[in-house]
Amino acid sequence: MSTTSMHPATSSSQNPSPSSQNLSLPYASRHDKLIGSVIDASTTLLAAYDHDIVKFGMGAPAPDMLPAKDFARIAGEVFSPENFTYGETKGEPILIEALHDYLASSGQIPPEQQGNRDRLLITSGGMQGLDLGFKLFVSPGDLVACESPTYTNGSATAMSYEAEILEIPVDEDGMQVDALEEHTARTGRAPKVIYTVPTFQNPAGVTMSLPRREQLLAFAHRHRSVIIEDNPYGMLRFSGESLPALSDLSPNDPLIFGVRTFSKFVAPGLRVGWIDVDPEIRELAVNAKQTMDSCAAVPNQHLIARWLAEGGADSHVEVLRQAYRERKVAMSEGLQRLFPGEIRATDPDGGFFLWVTFDDETINTEELMPTALEEGVAYIPGPAFSPAGNFSNALRLCFASATPDRIDDGLDRLRRAVDRYRSER
Amino acid sequence: MSTTSMHPATSSSQNPSPSSQNLSLPYASRHDKLIGSVIDASTTLLAAYDHDIVKFGMGAPAPDMLPAKDFARIAGEVFSPENFTYGETKGEPILIEALHDYLASSGQIPPEQQGNRDRLLITSGGMQGLDLGFKLFVSPGDLVACESPTYTNGSATAMSYEAEILEIPVDEDGMQVDALEEHTARTGRAPKVIYTVPTFQNPAGVTMSLPRREQLLAFAHRHRSVIIEDNPYGMLRFSGESLPALSDLSPNDPLIFGVRTFSKFVAPGLRVGWIDVDPEIRELAVNAKQTMDSCAAVPNQHLIARWLAEGGADSHVEVLRQAYRERKVAMSEGLQRLFPGEIRATDPDGGFFLWVTFDDETINTEELMPTALEEGVAYIPGPAFSPAGNFSNALRLCFASATPDRIDDGLDRLRRAVDRYRSER
C-alpha cells in the first residue's frame, strides 16, 4: 500500500501538538511527541454537531450490541461496598478466574498456557495494555516497527516513549515481513519492538497469512524483537477459516506481548482489558501499572466477571458475529453499488473495519471530511493511520456501529459528499 | 524528620524490582526504575490471609462509608447503552459540568477560575493525574523534590520517568521549604518539579502552614519549578481552620498542576479523579491520555455525575468528616493509652492518616510486620514512604477505614505485636 518509510517520531501531518510553547513551561523532552489521537478526538469532534450523523468513524460496537441491560441488572447484585474500594493491581481474582476459564473453554489460549493465571493482568482497556508494552520495552531512540496503515493510537504510544517509527507496508496478507527483513538487512538495525494487529487489522481489515505469521515469528526470534500482538478483534470472525494467533503459534514465548480487550465484544466504556504475557513481564507490568492508575475500575471488573460466569459471552459473541457479517455485507455491497470503478475496498472476514482507497489519487479524505460531516456521515481519513501522514486518498469505515439500513443511508451521504467535494474544488 | 537526602532514582530498600534479567529481554532503560508500590501491594498481601485483620494499611475509606447503595440505584437510571461506549478523552461533559458546579459551590476553586471548564480533565483516579503530571514535565535525569516522608506512589511515578529524587524533610508545618532553598543554593540546581501533598499530608497527616505555602510558591516562581499539588484530602477537614490550597493562593498559575480525586470522598474503586491545570497543559494532557487509556470509565463517570447532581456530595462529606473525626480521636487516644512514653504520633485535623514514630530507634517496622499480621493488624511500614528507605522506626496508620471499636481492637493487637516482637528478637 506504500513503500517502507522511516522517519523520526514526529509528524506535522497528524493531529498537531498544541501550541505548547506559549507559556514557556519546563515541559519534558517527550512533550512534542505527544501527538494525541485523531481517532479518539473524533468523539469530541462529533459531539459538537447537532444534526444526524451516521458514525463510521470510531471503532466502537453499536449501542444496540452493548449488554447495558444485563449490567444494570448485575449492578444490583455486585454493587456491594467491598467492590467499590481499591482492588489488586493485577486485577480482581474473580475476573482473572472467569476470564481464564472463558479463554480456555473457547480455545483462545493455547493448551500449553492453560491453568497459568500468572500470565494475565487486567488493564484499563486495551490502550493501557499498549502503554504497558511500550513503557516496558521502548527507550528513547529505539526503533519500533508498525504496519502501514496502522492503528496510530499504538504508534502514538510508542512515540510517547520517544521511539523512532518504521512503517512496514500491509497487503492482503498483512504486514509485508519481507520489507521488514530487507530494511533490517540494509540498515543493520532490527526493531526493538514490532507492533502488529495481525487479525482483522485496524484499519485495513486484512489478516496476516499463516506463512507471514511464521516468518514474523522467525524474524523476532532471530533479532530478539518483542512483538506486541494487539488482538482486539480475533474472536469476531464471521467468515473464512480461523488462523492461530501469534501467541498460539509460539506458546509461552516471552517475546510475545499479548494485548486483549473487553471493549470490542463487551463494552468499551467499561475500560477493561488484559495482557497475556510471560509471568516475569507481568510482575514488571504490575509495578508499572502502580505508577499509572493502581488498578482497573473495580465494580466494572465485577460486572464483567459475573457476566462471564453467567455464560453471557458465548451467545453474545455469536450475536455479534451474525450482526457484523450482515453489516459488513451491507457495506461492501453498498460501496460496490455507489462507487463502481472508483474505489478499492478490502473485504474482511471479521472485525470492525473496511479500508477504502480512491483510485483518483487527488481525492484528499481530510479535505473531504467537512463536507461529509455536513452531509451527515463520519469516517476517519487515511492519514490518521500513518505516522508519516500517508494514505491521503484513503479512509477507514467502521461497519460495526450501524445497522444495515443506517449503513445504506451513510453510504448515500458519503456518495453525495464526494460528488459535492469534486464539484466544489 | 530526616535530613535532606539526595539519591539516584533507584532503591534497594523499597519493593525490589522483579528478577527481571532472567529472560534477558530487551527491556527499556527505565525498567529497573519501575519499583512498584508497597502500598498498593499490601492489597494483594492481605488477600492471602484468612484470619481477621484490622486494616490500618491502605488509605481507603471504610466500606460503610462508600455510597454503594446509591450507585446500585443510580445504575438503573444511567446504565443506558450510550453510556457504555467510548467517551471523550477530556471526560464526559455532564461530569465536568457537575464537578465544576460542585467545586464552585463548595468553595473548592478560586473565584478567578470559576466558569473555566477548560482547566478540568477527568482522569482514571488521582494516580493517573500524577502520571500525567510527571509524563508532561519529567525527562530522564530531571530533579524532582518530594516530601520526606512522602506518598511514594508519587515519587515512584516520577522515578518511572527516570527522575532523580530529592527528599525534603517534613515537620509539623509541612515541607521544610528552607531545606529546599538551601539545597538549591548549595547545588545550584533547582528541582524541575516539586511534588507535595500540602494538606493532611500522606503519610504524616501534617498540613503545610500558610507561610510555608507562600514560601514554596515564591520558590517555584523564582526557579520556574512546576508544583504538583496532590490534594486528595483537603475537603476532609474535621477540626481547625481551613487553609487555602496552593491553587487558591495563586489562581490560574500555570506552574501549579492540581491533582484531585473522587477516591477519598466517593469511592476509590470507581477510579475517577481529575486534574485542574492551565488549559494549555490540559490540551497536552488530553494528547497524553490518548496514549494511556483513551478515557476514564464511562458508566462510572455517569454514576458520579448523577450522584453529584442529586446533591449527594454535601451531606456525604459532612458524614465523612464527622466519622473521621471520631475515628481519629479513637486512634489518638488509643495510642496514648497503649503506648505511653514510647511513641510520637502526629495529630491531624483531617484526612486519613496518623504517622507514628517509635522513640526506640531499634524497632524496625518492616521486621515487625509479620508479627503484626499474625496478631491481626495491618499498617504500612515507614520505609515505604521514603525512596531512600528512611523511617525504619515509623509506621503509617489509616484511621479512616475502621470504626472506633475496630480501631481499639486493632491497636490492642498492635500492642501485642510490639510486645511479642520485642521479646522474640
PDB file of C-alpha atoms in Angstrom, chain A residues 188-314:
ATOM      1  CA  GLY A 188      21.779  -3.383  10.093  1.00  0.00           C
ATOM      2  CA  ARG A 189      19.253  -2.317  12.684  1.00  0.00           C
ATOM      3  CA  ALA A 190      16.339  -4.501  13.744  1.00  0.00           C
ATOM      4  CA  PRO A 191      13.343  -3.041  15.520  1.00  0.00           C
ATOM      5  CA  LYS A 192      13.278  -3.392  19.298  1.00  0.00           C
ATOM      6  CA  VAL A 193       9.507  -3.821  19.147  1.00  0.00           C
ATOM      7  CA  ILE A 194       7.155  -4.861  16.344  1.00  0.00           C
ATOM      8  CA  TYR A 195       3.617  -3.601  16.790  1.00  0.00           C
ATOM      9  CA  THR A 196       1.007  -5.552  14.869  1.00  0.00           C
ATOM     10  CA  VAL A 197      -2.733  -6.201  14.699  1.00  0.00           C
ATOM     11  CA  PRO A 198      -2.408  -9.441  12.744  1.00  0.00           C
ATOM     12  CA  THR A 199      -6.072 -10.431  12.696  1.00  0.00           C
ATOM     13  CA  PHE A 200      -8.728  -8.200  11.089  1.00  0.00           C
ATOM     14  CA  GLN A 201      -6.200  -5.433  11.096  1.00  0.00           C
ATOM     15  CA  ASN A 202      -7.045  -1.931  12.176  1.00  0.00           C
ATOM     16  CA  PRO A 203      -7.594  -0.066   9.866  1.00  0.00           C
ATOM     17  CA  ALA A 204      -7.200  -2.271   6.779  1.00  0.00           C
ATOM     18  CA  GLY A 205      -9.353  -5.206   7.883  1.00  0.00           C
ATOM     19  CA  VAL A 206      -6.823  -7.657   6.395  1.00  0.00           C
ATOM     20  CA  THR A 207      -5.499 -10.738   8.190  1.00  0.00           C
ATOM     21  CA  MET A 208      -1.878 -11.844   8.280  1.00  0.00           C
ATOM     22  CA  SER A 209      -1.498 -15.173   6.468  1.00  0.00           C
ATOM     23  CA  LEU A 210      -0.052 -18.196   8.217  1.00  0.00           C
ATOM     24  CA  PRO A 211       3.246 -18.105   6.286  1.00  0.00           C
ATOM     25  CA  ARG A 212       3.642 -14.420   7.157  1.00  0.00           C
ATOM     26  CA  ARG A 213       2.951 -15.195  10.814  1.00  0.00           C
ATOM     27  CA  GLU A 214       5.655 -17.840  10.827  1.00  0.00           C
ATOM     28  CA  GLN A 215       8.023 -15.532   9.002  1.00  0.00           C
ATOM     29  CA  LEU A 216       7.384 -12.761  11.525  1.00  0.00           C
ATOM     30  CA  LEU A 217       7.996 -15.072  14.482  1.00  0.00           C
ATOM     31  CA  ALA A 218      11.252 -16.305  12.942  1.00  0.00           C
ATOM     32  CA  PHE A 219      12.325 -12.701  12.432  1.00  0.00           C
ATOM     33  CA  ALA A 220      11.526 -11.799  16.041  1.00  0.00           C
ATOM     34  CA  HIS A 221      13.422 -14.811  17.378  1.00  0.00           C
ATOM     35  CA  ARG A 222      16.411 -14.128  15.155  1.00  0.00           C
ATOM     36  CA  HIS A 223      16.651 -10.474  16.216  1.00  0.00           C
ATOM     37  CA  ARG A 224      15.139 -10.793  19.696  1.00  0.00           C
ATOM     38  CA  SER A 225      12.464  -8.243  18.882  1.00  0.00           C
ATOM     39  CA  VAL A 226       9.396  -8.062  21.093  1.00  0.00           C
ATOM     40  CA  ILE A 227       6.113  -8.497  19.234  1.00  0.00           C
ATOM     41  CA  ILE A 228       3.199  -6.554  20.665  1.00  0.00           C
ATOM     42  CA  GLU A 229       0.312  -8.623  19.317  1.00  0.00           C
ATOM     43  CA  ASP A 230      -2.738  -6.387  19.587  1.00  0.00           C
ATOM     44  CA  ASN A 231      -5.706  -8.677  19.116  1.00  0.00           C
ATOM     45  CA  PRO A 232      -8.994  -6.913  19.881  1.00  0.00           C
ATOM     46  CA  TYR A 233     -10.961  -8.460  17.015  1.00  0.00           C
ATOM     47  CA  GLY A 234      -9.660 -12.028  16.656  1.00  0.00           C
ATOM     48  CA  MET A 235     -12.729 -13.609  18.219  1.00  0.00           C
ATOM     49  CA  LEU A 236     -15.056 -11.649  15.920  1.00  0.00           C
ATOM     50  CA  ARG A 237     -14.537 -13.816  12.821  1.00  0.00           C
ATOM     51  CA  PHE A 238     -17.691 -14.139  10.731  1.00  0.00           C
ATOM     52  CA  SER A 239     -16.372 -15.906   7.631  1.00  0.00           C
ATOM     53  CA  GLY A 240     -13.357 -17.892   6.418  1.00  0.00           C
ATOM     54  CA  GLU A 241     -11.062 -20.243   8.274  1.00  0.00           C
ATOM     55  CA  SER A 242      -9.680 -19.472  11.726  1.00  0.00           C
ATOM     56  CA  LEU A 243      -5.968 -18.736  11.907  1.00  0.00           C
ATOM     57  CA  PRO A 244      -3.867 -19.226  15.025  1.00  0.00           C
ATOM     58  CA  ALA A 245      -2.781 -16.081  16.858  1.00  0.00           C
ATOM     59  CA  LEU A 246       0.968 -15.483  17.064  1.00  0.00           C
ATOM     60  CA  SER A 247       0.687 -16.483  20.720  1.00  0.00           C
ATOM     61  CA  ASP A 248      -0.904 -19.794  19.647  1.00  0.00           C
ATOM     62  CA  LEU A 249       1.918 -20.496  17.193  1.00  0.00           C
ATOM     63  CA  SER A 250       4.550 -19.886  19.864  1.00  0.00           C
ATOM     64  CA  PRO A 251       3.087 -20.645  23.301  1.00  0.00           C
ATOM     65  CA  ASN A 252       4.772 -19.265  26.411  1.00  0.00           C
ATOM     66  CA  ASP A 253       7.005 -17.133  24.228  1.00  0.00           C
ATOM     67  CA  PRO A 254       8.358 -14.235  26.325  1.00  0.00           C
ATOM     68  CA  LEU A 255       8.856 -12.194  23.159  1.00  0.00           C
ATOM     69  CA  ILE A 256       5.110 -12.075  22.511  1.00  0.00           C
ATOM     70  CA  PHE A 257       3.347  -9.367  24.493  1.00  0.00           C
ATOM     71  CA  GLY A 258      -0.361 -10.090  24.009  1.00  0.00           C
ATOM     72  CA  VAL A 259      -2.846  -7.211  24.297  1.00  0.00           C
ATOM     73  CA  ARG A 260      -6.554  -8.006  24.509  1.00  0.00           C
ATOM     74  CA  THR A 261      -9.684  -6.117  25.493  1.00  0.00           C
ATOM     75  CA  PHE A 262     -13.314  -6.444  26.500  1.00  0.00           C
ATOM     76  CA  SER A 263     -14.020  -3.255  24.529  1.00  0.00           C
ATOM     77  CA  LYS A 264     -14.972  -4.869  21.249  1.00  0.00           C
ATOM     78  CA  PHE A 265     -17.001  -7.850  22.463  1.00  0.00           C
ATOM     79  CA  VAL A 266     -18.450  -6.458  25.700  1.00  0.00           C
ATOM     80  CA  ALA A 267     -18.346  -2.668  26.078  1.00  0.00           C
ATOM     81  CA  PRO A 268     -15.584  -0.100  25.535  1.00  0.00           C
ATOM     82  CA  GLY A 269     -16.909   2.342  28.133  1.00  0.00           C
ATOM     83  CA  LEU A 270     -16.068  -0.090  30.941  1.00  0.00           C
ATOM     84  CA  ARG A 271     -12.358   0.378  30.113  1.00  0.00           C
ATOM     85  CA  VAL A 272     -11.317  -3.160  30.976  1.00  0.00           C
ATOM     86  CA  GLY A 273      -8.853  -5.249  29.008  1.00  0.00           C
ATOM     87  CA  TRP A 274      -5.984  -7.590  29.757  1.00  0.00           C
ATOM     88  CA  ILE A 275      -2.486  -8.523  28.771  1.00  0.00           C
ATOM     89  CA  ASP A 276      -1.306 -12.105  28.354  1.00  0.00           C
ATOM     90  CA  VAL A 277       2.459 -12.139  28.899  1.00  0.00           C
ATOM     91  CA  ASP A 278       5.298 -14.086  30.444  1.00  0.00           C
ATOM     92  CA  PRO A 279       4.888 -14.072  34.252  1.00  0.00           C
ATOM     93  CA  GLU A 280       8.212 -12.232  34.660  1.00  0.00           C
ATOM     94  CA  ILE A 281       6.908  -9.485  32.404  1.00  0.00           C
ATOM     95  CA  ARG A 282       3.608  -9.440  34.245  1.00  0.00           C
ATOM     96  CA  GLU A 283       5.426  -8.824  37.512  1.00  0.00           C
ATOM     97  CA  LEU A 284       7.150  -5.797  35.997  1.00  0.00           C
ATOM     98  CA  ALA A 285       3.864  -4.680  34.413  1.00  0.00           C
ATOM     99  CA  VAL A 286       2.206  -4.745  37.855  1.00  0.00           C
ATOM    100  CA  ASN A 287       4.931  -2.394  39.104  1.00  0.00           C
ATOM    101  CA  ALA A 288       4.423  -0.146  36.086  1.00  0.00           C
ATOM    102  CA  LYS A 289       0.654  -0.098  36.488  1.00  0.00           C
ATOM    103  CA  GLN A 290       1.095   1.042  40.094  1.00  0.00           C
ATOM    104  CA  THR A 291       2.569   4.251  38.664  1.00  0.00           C
ATOM    105  CA  MET A 292      -0.323   4.599  36.209  1.00  0.00           C
ATOM    106  CA  ASP A 293      -3.659   4.006  37.938  1.00  0.00           C
ATOM    107  CA  SER A 294      -3.172   1.381  40.699  1.00  0.00           C
ATOM    108  CA  CYS A 295      -5.907  -0.916  39.390  1.00  0.00           C
ATOM    109  CA  ALA A 296      -8.630  -1.121  36.764  1.00  0.00           C
ATOM    110  CA  ALA A 297     -12.066   0.084  37.869  1.00  0.00           C
ATOM    111  CA  VAL A 298     -13.283  -2.452  40.419  1.00  0.00           C
ATOM    112  CA  PRO A 299     -17.087  -2.547  40.037  1.00  0.00           C
ATOM    113  CA  ASN A 300     -16.537  -2.788  36.269  1.00  0.00           C
ATOM    114  CA  GLN A 301     -14.387  -5.884  36.757  1.00  0.00           C
ATOM    115  CA  HIS A 302     -17.134  -7.463  38.874  1.00  0.00           C
ATOM    116  CA  LEU A 303     -19.792  -6.634  36.268  1.00  0.00           C
ATOM    117  CA  ILE A 304     -17.773  -8.472  33.626  1.00  0.00           C
ATOM    118  CA  ALA A 305     -16.803 -11.354  35.925  1.00  0.00           C
ATOM    119  CA  ARG A 306     -20.441 -12.025  36.769  1.00  0.00           C
ATOM    120  CA  TRP A 307     -21.492 -11.656  33.121  1.00  0.00           C
ATOM    121  CA  LEU A 308     -18.826 -14.165  32.059  1.00  0.00           C
ATOM    122  CA  ALA A 309     -19.751 -16.538  34.888  1.00  0.00           C
ATOM    123  CA  GLU A 310     -23.390 -16.414  33.777  1.00  0.00           C
ATOM    124  CA  GLY A 311     -22.189 -17.642  30.380  1.00  0.00           C
ATOM    125  CA  GLY A 312     -23.128 -14.393  28.706  1.00  0.00           C
ATOM    126  CA  ALA A 313     -20.116 -14.299  26.404  1.00  0.00           C
ATOM    127  CA  ASP A 314     -20.670 -17.304  24.130  1.00  0.00           C
TER     128      ASP A 314
END
